[in-house]
PDB file of C-alpha atoms in Angstrom:
ATOM      1  CA  MET A 264    -114.751  95.476 -58.217  1.00 46.00           C
ATOM      2  CA  SER A 265    -112.632  98.409 -57.720  1.00 60.00           C
ATOM      3  CA  ASN A 266    -113.100 100.489 -54.490  1.00 78.00           C
ATOM      4  CA  SER A 267    -112.997 103.506 -56.959  1.00 79.00           C
ATOM      5  CA  CYS A 268    -115.346 105.323 -58.850  1.00 78.00           C
ATOM      6  CA  ILE A 269    -114.678 107.801 -61.549  1.00 79.00           C
ATOM      7  CA  VAL A 270    -116.315 111.255 -61.056  1.00 84.00           C
ATOM      8  CA  ALA A 271    -115.146 113.707 -63.646  1.00 86.00           C
ATOM      9  CA  LYS A 272    -112.777 113.969 -66.347  1.00 87.00           C
ATOM     10  CA  ILE A 273    -110.126 116.650 -66.771  1.00 93.00           C
ATOM     11  CA  THR A 274    -110.816 118.426 -70.402  1.00 92.00           C
ATOM     12  CA  LYS A 275    -108.900 121.448 -70.810  1.00 94.00           C
ATOM     13  CA  ILE A 276    -106.957 124.201 -69.434  1.00 94.00           C
ATOM     14  CA  PHE A 277    -108.925 127.411 -67.935  1.00 91.00           C
ATOM     15  CA  GLY A 278    -106.980 130.676 -67.803  1.00 87.00           C
ATOM     16  CA  LEU A 279    -103.770 131.287 -67.253  1.00 90.00           C
ATOM     17  CA  ASN A 280    -102.977 130.383 -63.914  1.00 92.00           C
ATOM     18  CA  GLY A 281    -103.418 126.564 -64.354  1.00 93.00           C
ATOM     19  CA  ALA A 282    -107.111 125.648 -63.431  1.00 94.00           C
ATOM     20  CA  VAL A 283    -108.763 122.991 -65.217  1.00 96.00           C
ATOM     21  CA  ALA A 284    -112.453 122.304 -66.632  1.00 93.00           C
ATOM     22  CA  ILE A 285    -113.894 119.271 -65.318  1.00 92.00           C
ATOM     23  CA  GLN A 286    -116.395 116.733 -67.303  1.00 84.00           C
ATOM     24  CA  LYS A 287    -118.613 115.441 -64.053  1.00 82.00           C
ATOM     25  CA  ILE A 288    -119.418 111.902 -64.348  1.00 75.00           C
ATOM     26  CA  SER A 289    -120.612 111.395 -61.235  1.00 65.00           C
ATOM     27  CA  SER A 290    -124.397 111.266 -60.181  1.00 58.00           C
ATOM     28  CA  ILE A 291    -123.863 112.874 -57.085  1.00 62.00           C
ATOM     29  CA  GLU A 292    -122.279 116.333 -57.965  1.00 70.00           C
ATOM     30  CA  LYS A 293    -121.806 117.213 -54.168  1.00 76.00           C
ATOM     31  CA  ARG A 294    -118.916 114.842 -53.708  1.00 79.00           C
ATOM     32  CA  ILE A 295    -117.041 116.336 -56.496  1.00 84.00           C
ATOM     33  CA  GLU A 296    -117.984 120.313 -55.292  1.00 85.00           C
ATOM     34  CA  LEU A 297    -116.854 119.206 -51.402  1.00 85.00           C
ATOM     35  CA  ALA A 298    -113.616 117.071 -52.578  1.00 90.00           C
ATOM     36  CA  GLU A 299    -110.721 118.110 -50.860  1.00 94.00           C
ATOM     37  CA  TYR A 300    -108.629 115.556 -53.081  1.00 95.00           C
ATOM     38  CA  PHE A 301    -109.210 113.465 -55.958  1.00 95.00           C
ATOM     39  CA  TYR A 302    -106.927 110.409 -57.171  1.00 95.00           C
ATOM     40  CA  LEU A 303    -105.762 109.970 -60.706  1.00 94.00           C
ATOM     41  CA  ASP A 304    -105.566 106.426 -60.743  1.00 91.00           C
ATOM     42  CA  GLU A 305    -108.473 103.917 -60.372  1.00 84.00           C
ATOM     43  CA  ASN A 306    -106.123 102.033 -57.742  1.00 89.00           C
ATOM     44  CA  LEU A 307    -106.514 105.033 -55.411  1.00 92.00           C
ATOM     45  CA  THR A 308    -102.576 105.799 -54.988  1.00 94.00           C
ATOM     46  CA  GLU A 309    -101.709 109.034 -56.780  1.00 95.00           C
ATOM     47  CA  LYS A 310    -103.513 111.595 -54.889  1.00 96.00           C
ATOM     48  CA  ILE A 311    -104.004 115.316 -56.004  1.00 97.00           C
ATOM     49  CA  TYR A 312    -105.058 117.930 -53.652  1.00 97.00           C
ATOM     50  CA  VAL A 313    -107.704 120.661 -54.442  1.00 96.00           C
ATOM     51  CA  GLU A 314    -106.889 124.547 -53.858  1.00 96.00           C
ATOM     52  CA  SER A 315    -110.115 125.539 -54.893  1.00 94.00           C
ATOM     53  CA  ILE A 316    -113.609 124.907 -57.042  1.00 92.00           C
ATOM     54  CA  ILE A 317    -114.798 127.305 -58.957  1.00 89.00           C
ATOM     55  CA  GLY A 318    -118.526 127.416 -60.935  1.00 84.00           C
ATOM     56  CA  ASP A 319    -121.440 126.255 -60.759  1.00 75.00           C
ATOM     57  CA  LYS A 320    -123.045 122.747 -61.414  1.00 67.00           C
ATOM     58  CA  ASN A 321    -122.802 123.139 -65.346  1.00 71.00           C
ATOM     59  CA  SER A 322    -119.125 124.385 -65.402  1.00 80.00           C
ATOM     60  CA  LEU A 323    -116.476 123.681 -62.314  1.00 86.00           C
ATOM     61  CA  ARG A 324    -113.008 124.644 -62.880  1.00 92.00           C
ATOM     62  CA  ILE A 325    -110.479 123.534 -60.347  1.00 95.00           C
ATOM     63  CA  HIS A 326    -106.875 124.672 -59.063  1.00 96.00           C
ATOM     64  CA  PHE A 327    -104.722 121.898 -57.959  1.00 97.00           C
ATOM     65  CA  LYS A 328    -102.329 122.494 -55.264  1.00 97.00           C
ATOM     66  CA  GLY A 329     -98.540 122.645 -57.357  1.00 95.00           C
ATOM     67  CA  TYR A 330    -100.730 123.139 -60.545  1.00 95.00           C
ATOM     68  CA  ASP A 331    -100.275 126.910 -60.676  1.00 93.00           C
ATOM     69  CA  SER A 332     -99.141 127.076 -64.611  1.00 94.00           C
ATOM     70  CA  ILE A 333    -100.221 126.408 -68.295  1.00 94.00           C
ATOM     71  CA  GLU A 334     -97.521 124.285 -68.648  1.00 94.00           C
ATOM     72  CA  LYS A 335     -97.884 121.947 -65.314  1.00 94.00           C
ATOM     73  CA  SER A 336    -101.839 121.707 -65.607  1.00 95.00           C
ATOM     74  CA  LYS A 337    -101.248 120.135 -69.794  1.00 95.00           C
ATOM     75  CA  ALA A 338    -100.256 116.872 -68.075  1.00 94.00           C
ATOM     76  CA  LEU A 339    -103.681 116.545 -66.461  1.00 96.00           C
ATOM     77  CA  ILE A 340    -105.753 117.053 -69.838  1.00 94.00           C
ATOM     78  CA  GLY A 341    -107.851 113.773 -70.475  1.00 91.00           C
ATOM     79  CA  ARG A 342    -107.274 112.452 -66.828  1.00 93.00           C
ATOM     80  CA  ASN A 343    -109.633 110.891 -65.186  1.00 89.00           C
ATOM     81  CA  LEU A 344    -110.562 111.942 -61.252  1.00 91.00           C
ATOM     82  CA  TYR A 345    -111.312 108.991 -59.095  1.00 88.00           C
ATOM     83  CA  LEU A 346    -113.031 109.245 -55.625  1.00 88.00           C
ATOM     84  CA  GLU A 347    -113.481 106.108 -53.263  1.00 86.00           C
ATOM     85  CA  ARG A 348    -116.604 104.136 -53.600  1.00 74.00           C
ATOM     86  CA  GLN A 349    -119.169 105.328 -51.095  1.00 68.00           C
ATOM     87  CA  GLY A 350    -122.904 103.311 -50.861  1.00 56.00           C
ATOM     88  CA  SER A 351    -125.594 105.686 -51.134  1.00 49.00           C
ATOM     89  CA  LEU A 352    -126.688 104.236 -47.725  1.00 46.00           C
ATOM     90  CA  SER A 353    -123.731 105.987 -45.923  1.00 47.00           C
ATOM     91  CA  ILE A 354    -124.408 109.496 -47.114  1.00 48.00           C
ATOM     92  CA  PRO A 355    -127.082 111.528 -44.990  1.00 47.00           C
ATOM     93  CA  GLY A 356    -129.795 113.508 -46.714  1.00 49.00           C
ATOM     94  CA  LEU A 357    -130.062 111.322 -50.213  1.00 52.00           C
ATOM     95  CA  SER A 358    -133.416 109.530 -50.733  1.00 55.00           C
ATOM     96  CA  ASP A 359    -134.351 106.031 -51.615  1.00 59.00           C
ATOM     97  CA  PHE A 360    -134.351 107.152 -55.095  1.00 59.00           C
ATOM     98  CA  ASP A 361    -130.844 108.419 -55.233  1.00 65.00           C
ATOM     99  CA  LEU A 362    -128.079 105.975 -56.342  1.00 71.00           C
ATOM    100  CA  PHE A 363    -124.404 106.443 -57.713  1.00 68.00           C
ATOM    101  CA  TYR A 364    -124.357 105.381 -61.316  1.00 71.00           C
ATOM    102  CA  TYR A 365    -121.755 102.136 -60.482  1.00 69.00           C
ATOM    103  CA  GLU A 366    -124.452 101.343 -57.557  1.00 76.00           C
ATOM    104  CA  ILE A 367    -126.929 101.012 -60.224  1.00 82.00           C
ATOM    105  CA  LEU A 368    -124.357  98.722 -62.657  1.00 77.00           C
ATOM    106  CA  ASP A 369    -124.258  96.406 -59.461  1.00 79.00           C
ATOM    107  CA  PHE A 370    -127.917  95.942 -58.888  1.00 88.00           C
ATOM    108  CA  GLU A 371    -130.540  93.236 -60.329  1.00 93.00           C
ATOM    109  CA  ILE A 372    -133.292  94.990 -62.362  1.00 94.00           C
ATOM    110  CA  GLU A 373    -136.451  92.660 -62.295  1.00 95.00           C
ATOM    111  CA  TYR A 374    -138.060  93.756 -65.296  1.00 95.00           C
ATOM    112  CA  LEU A 375    -141.202  91.304 -64.715  1.00 93.00           C
ATOM    113  CA  PRO A 376    -142.368  89.658 -62.284  1.00 93.00           C
ATOM    114  CA  PHE A 377    -139.325  87.048 -61.050  1.00 93.00           C
ATOM    115  CA  ARG A 378    -137.458  88.064 -64.715  1.00 93.00           C
ATOM    116  CA  PHE A 379    -134.002  89.666 -63.529  1.00 95.00           C
ATOM    117  CA  CYS A 380    -131.041  91.425 -65.680  1.00 94.00           C
ATOM    118  CA  LYS A 381    -128.605  93.779 -65.306  1.00 91.00           C
ATOM    119  CA  VAL A 382    -128.298  97.550 -66.389  1.00 90.00           C
ATOM    120  CA  SER A 383    -125.613  97.293 -69.525  1.00 86.00           C
ATOM    121  CA  GLU A 384    -125.305 101.258 -69.996  1.00 83.00           C
ATOM    122  CA  ILE A 385    -126.511 104.380 -68.782  1.00 83.00           C
ATOM    123  CA  PHE A 386    -127.256 107.541 -70.630  1.00 82.00           C
ATOM    124  CA  GLU A 387    -128.177 111.141 -70.170  1.00 78.00           C
ATOM    125  CA  ASN A 388    -130.034 113.127 -72.270  1.00 76.00           C
ATOM    126  CA  GLY A 389    -129.311 116.896 -72.382  1.00 68.00           C
ATOM    127  CA  SER A 390    -132.144 117.699 -69.959  1.00 72.00           C
ATOM    128  CA  GLY A 391    -131.002 115.436 -67.216  1.00 72.00           C
ATOM    129  CA  LEU A 392    -133.111 112.538 -67.745  1.00 82.00           C
ATOM    130  CA  VAL A 393    -131.316 109.219 -67.038  1.00 85.00           C
ATOM    131  CA  TYR A 394    -132.234 106.356 -68.971  1.00 89.00           C
ATOM    132  CA  LEU A 395    -131.222 102.540 -68.085  1.00 91.00           C
ATOM    133  CA  SER A 396    -130.447 100.527 -71.153  1.00 91.00           C
ATOM    134  CA  LEU A 397    -131.370  96.537 -70.581  1.00 94.00           C
ATOM    135  CA  ILE A 398    -130.324  93.862 -73.093  1.00 91.00           C
ATOM    136  CA  ILE A 399    -133.075  90.933 -72.918  1.00 93.00           C
ATOM    137  CA  GLU A 400    -133.178  88.223 -75.887  1.00 90.00           C
ATOM    138  CA  ASN A 401    -131.310  90.877 -78.060  1.00 89.00           C
ATOM    139  CA  LYS A 402    -133.202  93.475 -77.811  1.00 91.00           C
ATOM    140  CA  GLU A 403    -132.209  96.941 -76.039  1.00 92.00           C
ATOM    141  CA  TYR A 404    -134.515  98.761 -73.722  1.00 94.00           C
ATOM    142  CA  LEU A 405    -134.349 101.937 -72.674  1.00 93.00           C
ATOM    143  CA  VAL A 406    -136.199 102.383 -69.380  1.00 93.00           C
ATOM    144  CA  PRO A 407    -136.615 106.082 -67.794  1.00 92.00           C
ATOM    145  CA  PHE A 408    -135.002 106.176 -64.616  1.00 90.00           C
ATOM    146  CA  SER A 409    -137.796 107.977 -63.081  1.00 89.00           C
ATOM    147  CA  LYS A 410    -140.732 107.072 -60.593  1.00 89.00           C
ATOM    148  CA  ASP A 411    -142.700 106.524 -63.560  1.00 91.00           C
ATOM    149  CA  PHE A 412    -141.022 103.581 -64.136  1.00 94.00           C
ATOM    150  CA  ILE A 413    -139.648 102.613 -60.984  1.00 93.00           C
ATOM    151  CA  GLU A 414    -141.985 100.658 -58.527  1.00 94.00           C
ATOM    152  CA  LYS A 415    -138.834  99.804 -55.860  1.00 93.00           C
ATOM    153  CA  ILE A 416    -135.455 100.268 -54.844  1.00 91.00           C
ATOM    154  CA  ASP A 417    -133.827  98.099 -52.667  1.00 89.00           C
ATOM    155  CA  LYS A 418    -130.734  99.464 -51.544  1.00 83.00           C
ATOM    156  CA  LYS A 419    -129.849  96.412 -49.043  1.00 84.00           C
ATOM    157  CA  GLU A 420    -130.837  93.459 -51.708  1.00 88.00           C
ATOM    158  CA  LYS A 421    -129.122  96.012 -54.587  1.00 87.00           C
ATOM    159  CA  LYS A 422    -132.443  95.333 -56.536  1.00 93.00           C
ATOM    160  CA  ILE A 423    -134.668  97.764 -58.444  1.00 94.00           C
ATOM    161  CA  VAL A 424    -138.197  96.727 -59.419  1.00 96.00           C
ATOM    162  CA  LEU A 425    -139.559  98.308 -62.607  1.00 96.00           C
ATOM    163  CA  LYS A 426    -143.451  99.095 -63.701  1.00 94.00           C
ATOM    164  CA  ARG A 427    -144.677  99.751 -66.807  1.00 91.00           C
ATOM    165  CA  PHE A 428    -142.171  97.607 -68.436  1.00 93.00           C
ATOM    166  CA  GLU A 429    -144.438  96.062 -71.006  1.00 91.00           C
ATOM    167  CA  ALA A 430    -145.021  99.728 -72.311  1.00 90.00           C
ATOM    168  CA  ILE A 431    -141.363 100.116 -73.417  1.00 92.00           C
ATOM    169  CA  GLU A 432    -140.540  99.474 -77.257  1.00 91.00           C
ATOM    170  CA  PRO A 433    -137.269  97.641 -77.683  1.00 91.00           C
ATOM    171  CA  ASN A 434    -134.475  97.955 -80.298  1.00 85.00           C
ATOM    172  CA  ASN A 435    -133.466  94.988 -82.094  1.00 76.00           C
ATOM    173  CA  ILE A 436    -129.195  94.655 -81.489  1.00 72.00           C
ATOM    174  CA  ARG A 437    -127.413  93.531 -85.015  1.00 61.00           C
ATOM    175  CA  LEU A 438    -124.472  91.307 -83.985  1.00 53.00           C
TER     176      LEU A 438
END
């Protein structure tokens, strides 16, 4: 497992001074807003320093040091921004219900007593709801990541226990 995680993607140039717009991928936005630098590769070798981050939670623009023109910033379009993986246990102020997306992918999901699987994908709808895709016996179950469907999150054991799983209708998967 890599020690990096994707937190954003550079989508376009913003303005004439080389600022870029990003699409956030991180489930914890403060990591992006407080970052002093990012990496441009998952091996964490190509570091790029932040000059300023402007905007709100829906639209962030970043000026990177040394990228002060449209021509220089064009090379960044389409690149991913990475940060070091950091466990949610190590971040003060997070509740037991707060996890990074990459952590969720590493957790065991107990969907019924003593029946386990892993999350295959994570989806967000436009209003901020998160759904976990579970593939069980060639059927996909989209489980809302909410207190209505999550009984317990054990960060130390890396386990999420679901409740009300039987209320979720599956989708058949065509192979």
